Coordinates of C-alpha atoms in Angstrom, one line a residue:
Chain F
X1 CA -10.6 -120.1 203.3
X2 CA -12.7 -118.6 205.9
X3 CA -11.1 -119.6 209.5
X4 CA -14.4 -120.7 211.4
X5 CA -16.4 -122.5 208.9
X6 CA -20.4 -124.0 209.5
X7 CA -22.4 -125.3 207.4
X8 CA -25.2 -122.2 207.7
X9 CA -28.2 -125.4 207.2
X10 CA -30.8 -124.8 208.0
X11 CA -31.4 -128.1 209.7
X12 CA -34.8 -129.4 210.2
X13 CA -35.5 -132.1 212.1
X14 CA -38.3 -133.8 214.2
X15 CA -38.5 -133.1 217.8
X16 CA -36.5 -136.2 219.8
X17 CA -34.1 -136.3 217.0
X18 CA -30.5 -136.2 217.3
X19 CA -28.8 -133.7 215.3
X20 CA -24.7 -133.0 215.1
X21 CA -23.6 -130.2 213.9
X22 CA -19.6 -129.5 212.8
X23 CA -17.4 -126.6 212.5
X24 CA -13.8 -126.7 211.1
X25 CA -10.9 -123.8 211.7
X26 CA -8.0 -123.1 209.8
X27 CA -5.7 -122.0 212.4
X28 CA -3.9 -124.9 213.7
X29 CA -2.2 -122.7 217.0
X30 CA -6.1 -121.9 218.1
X31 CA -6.1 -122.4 221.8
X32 CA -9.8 -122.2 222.9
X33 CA -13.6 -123.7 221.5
X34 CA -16.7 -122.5 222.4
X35 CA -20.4 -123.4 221.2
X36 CA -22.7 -119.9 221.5
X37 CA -26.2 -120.3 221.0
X38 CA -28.5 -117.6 219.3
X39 CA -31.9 -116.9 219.2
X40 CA -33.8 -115.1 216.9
X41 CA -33.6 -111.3 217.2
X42 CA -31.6 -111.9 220.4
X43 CA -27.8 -111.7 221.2
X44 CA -25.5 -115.0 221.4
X45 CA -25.2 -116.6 225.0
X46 CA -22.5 -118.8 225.7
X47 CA -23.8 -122.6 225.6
X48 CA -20.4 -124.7 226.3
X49 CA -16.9 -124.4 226.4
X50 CA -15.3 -127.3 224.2
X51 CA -12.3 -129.3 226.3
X52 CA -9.9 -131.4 224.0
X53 CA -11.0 -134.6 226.1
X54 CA -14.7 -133.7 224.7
X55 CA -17.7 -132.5 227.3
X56 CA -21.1 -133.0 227.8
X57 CA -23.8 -130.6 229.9
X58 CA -27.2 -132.6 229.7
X59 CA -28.2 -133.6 226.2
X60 CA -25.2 -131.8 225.0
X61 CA -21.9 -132.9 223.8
X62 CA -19.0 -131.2 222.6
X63 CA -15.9 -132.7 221.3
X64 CA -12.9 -131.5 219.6
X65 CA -10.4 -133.0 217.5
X66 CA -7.2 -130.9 216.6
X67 CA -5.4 -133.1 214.4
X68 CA -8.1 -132.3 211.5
X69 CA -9.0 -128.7 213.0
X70 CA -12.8 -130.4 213.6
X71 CA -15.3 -129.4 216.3
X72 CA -18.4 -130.9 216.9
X73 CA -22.0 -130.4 218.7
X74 CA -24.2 -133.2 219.3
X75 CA -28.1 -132.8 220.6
X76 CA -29.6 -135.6 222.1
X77 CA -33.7 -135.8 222.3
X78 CA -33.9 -132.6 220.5
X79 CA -36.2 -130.2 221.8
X80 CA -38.6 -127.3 220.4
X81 CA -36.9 -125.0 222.4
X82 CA -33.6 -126.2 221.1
X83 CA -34.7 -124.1 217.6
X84 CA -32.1 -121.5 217.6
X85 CA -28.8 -120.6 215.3
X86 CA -25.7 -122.1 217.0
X87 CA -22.3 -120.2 216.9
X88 CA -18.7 -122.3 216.7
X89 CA -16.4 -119.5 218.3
X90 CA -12.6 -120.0 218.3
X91 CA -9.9 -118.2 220.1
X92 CA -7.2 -118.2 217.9
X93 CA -4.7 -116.1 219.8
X94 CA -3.7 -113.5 222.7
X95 CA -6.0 -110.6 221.4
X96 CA -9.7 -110.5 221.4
X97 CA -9.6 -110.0 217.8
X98 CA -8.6 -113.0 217.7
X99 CA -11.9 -114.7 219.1
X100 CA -13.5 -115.5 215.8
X101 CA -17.1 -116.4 215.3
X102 CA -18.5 -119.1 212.3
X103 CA -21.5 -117.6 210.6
X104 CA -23.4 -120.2 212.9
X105 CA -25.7 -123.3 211.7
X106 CA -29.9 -122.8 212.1
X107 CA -31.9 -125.5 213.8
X108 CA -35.0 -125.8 213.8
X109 CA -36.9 -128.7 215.7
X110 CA -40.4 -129.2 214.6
X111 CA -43.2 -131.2 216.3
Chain J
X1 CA -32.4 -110.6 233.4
X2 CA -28.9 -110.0 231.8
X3 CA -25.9 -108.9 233.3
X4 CA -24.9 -106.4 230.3
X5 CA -26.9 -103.8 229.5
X6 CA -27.9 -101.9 225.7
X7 CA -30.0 -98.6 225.5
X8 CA -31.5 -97.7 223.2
X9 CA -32.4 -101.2 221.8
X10 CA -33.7 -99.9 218.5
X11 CA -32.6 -96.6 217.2
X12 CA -33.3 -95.4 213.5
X13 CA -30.9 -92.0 212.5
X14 CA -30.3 -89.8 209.3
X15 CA -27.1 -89.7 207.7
X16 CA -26.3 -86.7 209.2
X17 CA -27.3 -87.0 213.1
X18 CA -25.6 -87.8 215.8
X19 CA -26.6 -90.4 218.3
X20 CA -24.7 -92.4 221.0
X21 CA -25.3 -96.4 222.1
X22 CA -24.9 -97.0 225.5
X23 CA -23.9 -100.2 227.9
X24 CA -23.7 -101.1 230.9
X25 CA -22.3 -104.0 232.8
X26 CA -23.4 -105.5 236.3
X27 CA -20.7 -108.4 236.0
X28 CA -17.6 -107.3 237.9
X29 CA -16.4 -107.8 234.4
X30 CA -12.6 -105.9 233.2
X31 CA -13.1 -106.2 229.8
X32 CA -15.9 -104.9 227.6
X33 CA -16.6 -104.9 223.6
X34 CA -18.5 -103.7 220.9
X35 CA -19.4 -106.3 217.9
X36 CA -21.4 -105.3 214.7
X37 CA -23.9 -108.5 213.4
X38 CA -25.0 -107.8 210.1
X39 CA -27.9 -110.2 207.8
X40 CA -25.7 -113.4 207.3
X41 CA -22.4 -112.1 208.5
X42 CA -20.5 -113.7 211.4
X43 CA -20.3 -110.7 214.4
X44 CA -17.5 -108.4 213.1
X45 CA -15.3 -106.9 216.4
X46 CA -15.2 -103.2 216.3
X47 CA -13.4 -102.2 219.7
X48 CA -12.0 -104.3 222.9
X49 CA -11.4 -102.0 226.1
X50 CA -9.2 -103.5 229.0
X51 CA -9.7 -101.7 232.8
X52 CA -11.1 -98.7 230.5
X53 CA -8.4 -98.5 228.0
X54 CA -8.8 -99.1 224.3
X55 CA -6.9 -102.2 223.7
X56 CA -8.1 -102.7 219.9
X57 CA -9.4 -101.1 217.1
X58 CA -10.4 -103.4 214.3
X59 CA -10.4 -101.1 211.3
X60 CA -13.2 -99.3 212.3
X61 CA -14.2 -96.0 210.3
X62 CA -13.6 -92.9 212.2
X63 CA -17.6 -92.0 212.3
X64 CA -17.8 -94.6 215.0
X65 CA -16.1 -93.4 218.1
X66 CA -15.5 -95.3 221.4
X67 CA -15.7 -94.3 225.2
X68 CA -14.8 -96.0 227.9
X69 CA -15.3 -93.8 231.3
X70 CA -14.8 -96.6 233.6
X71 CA -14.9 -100.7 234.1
X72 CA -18.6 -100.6 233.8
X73 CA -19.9 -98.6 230.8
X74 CA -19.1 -98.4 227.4
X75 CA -20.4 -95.9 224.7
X76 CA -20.5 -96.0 221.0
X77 CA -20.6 -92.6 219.2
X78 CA -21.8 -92.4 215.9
X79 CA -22.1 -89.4 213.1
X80 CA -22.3 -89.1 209.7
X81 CA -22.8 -93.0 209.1
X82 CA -24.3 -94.6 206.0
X83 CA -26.7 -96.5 205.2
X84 CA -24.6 -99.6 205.2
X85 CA -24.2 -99.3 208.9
X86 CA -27.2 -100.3 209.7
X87 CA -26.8 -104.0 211.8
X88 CA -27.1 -105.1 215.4
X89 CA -24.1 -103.6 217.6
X90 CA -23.7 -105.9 219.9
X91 CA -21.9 -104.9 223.5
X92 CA -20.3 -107.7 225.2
X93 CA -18.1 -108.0 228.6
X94 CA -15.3 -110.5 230.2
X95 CA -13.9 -111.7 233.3
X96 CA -10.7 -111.2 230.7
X97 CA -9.8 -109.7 228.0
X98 CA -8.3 -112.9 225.7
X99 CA -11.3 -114.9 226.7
X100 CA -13.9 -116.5 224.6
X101 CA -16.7 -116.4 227.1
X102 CA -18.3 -113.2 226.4
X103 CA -21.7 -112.1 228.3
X104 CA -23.6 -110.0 225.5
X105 CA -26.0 -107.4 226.1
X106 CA -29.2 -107.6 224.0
X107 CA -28.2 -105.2 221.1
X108 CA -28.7 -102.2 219.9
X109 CA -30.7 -102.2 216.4
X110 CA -29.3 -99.3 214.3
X111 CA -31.2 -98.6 210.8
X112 CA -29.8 -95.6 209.1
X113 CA -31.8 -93.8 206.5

């Protein structure tokens, strides 16, 4: 079992839509959850952290849930410029090999 | 304009050359990285570097060699490498080195004929 998982999509879905995306981890002592964004041809840039009480920046929310090992992304009035391949990033332990990145999910919003 | 860094961004070598990648970071940051993105493969660490010492090596072949000479920049050596080398190397910095927020540079595109 891989220990970030995503479901690679893609997902394509009409701009203004809502679209979740989910990534689970197999390592039950990770400690930190991130959501990197990625654009085509371009290097990963750090969209939110995730926080165990859930978060939201914007149209952006980010929750967690440890007892099933389950985090989450949820866009809100989607936008073209939303189109990009999103990255679930854990930090499993005390070394920075231990910051494992999923495969990451494409979205693509069309109009 | 981004905090970290990458010359050259697109680099194309022989099998038998002998090239460096360069970064650079404007951060403040202690902690720098290089990360190898291949087609469809999550990034793959390669080195981690801590106030300019090597903290970790994650299995990486011997024809890619680190250097650190200070906080800010971080080289990747490379000679003799195949053809299967060829990916985005990605350099990325931190405020720390166990962190998960990582500032990337823009990459470095290595094909490798």
């Amino acid at each position: 079992r891989k220990e970030v998982e995503q479901d690679p999509g893609p997902f394509n879905v009409p701009e203004g839509a809502t679209v979740a995306f989910n990534c689970t981890y197999s390592n039950s002592a990770s400690q930190s959850f991130f959501w990197y964004r990625q654009d085509c041809r371009k290097e990963p840039k750090l969209l939110m952290s995730v926080y165990s009480s859930g978060n939201e920046d914007g149209r952006f929310t980010a929750q967690l849930n440890r007892a099933s090992q389950y985090i989450s992304l949820l866009i809100r009035d989607s936008k073209l410029s939303d189109s990009a391949t999103y990255l679930c990033v854990v930090n499993i332990g005390s070394s920075a090999s231990k910051i494992i990145f999923g495969s990451g999910t494409r979205l693509s919003i069309r109009p | 304009e981004t905090g970290v860094t990458q010359t050259p961004r697109h680099l194309v070598m022989g099998m038998t050359n002998k090239k460096s990648l360069k970064c650079e970071q404007h951060l403040g940051h202690n902690a720098m990285y290089w990360y190898k993105q291949s087609a469809k493969k999550p990034l793959e660490l390669m080195f981690v570097y801590n106030f300019k010492e090597q903290t970790e090596n994650n299995s990486v072949p011997s024809r890619f060699s680190p250097e650190c000479p200070n906080s800010s920049h971080l080289f990747l050596h490379l000679h003799t490498l195949q053809p299967e080398d060829s990916a985005l190397y990605l350099c990325a910095s931190s405020q720390g080195r166990n962190t998960g927020e990582l500032f990337f540079g823009e990459g470095s595109r290595l094909t490798v004929l």
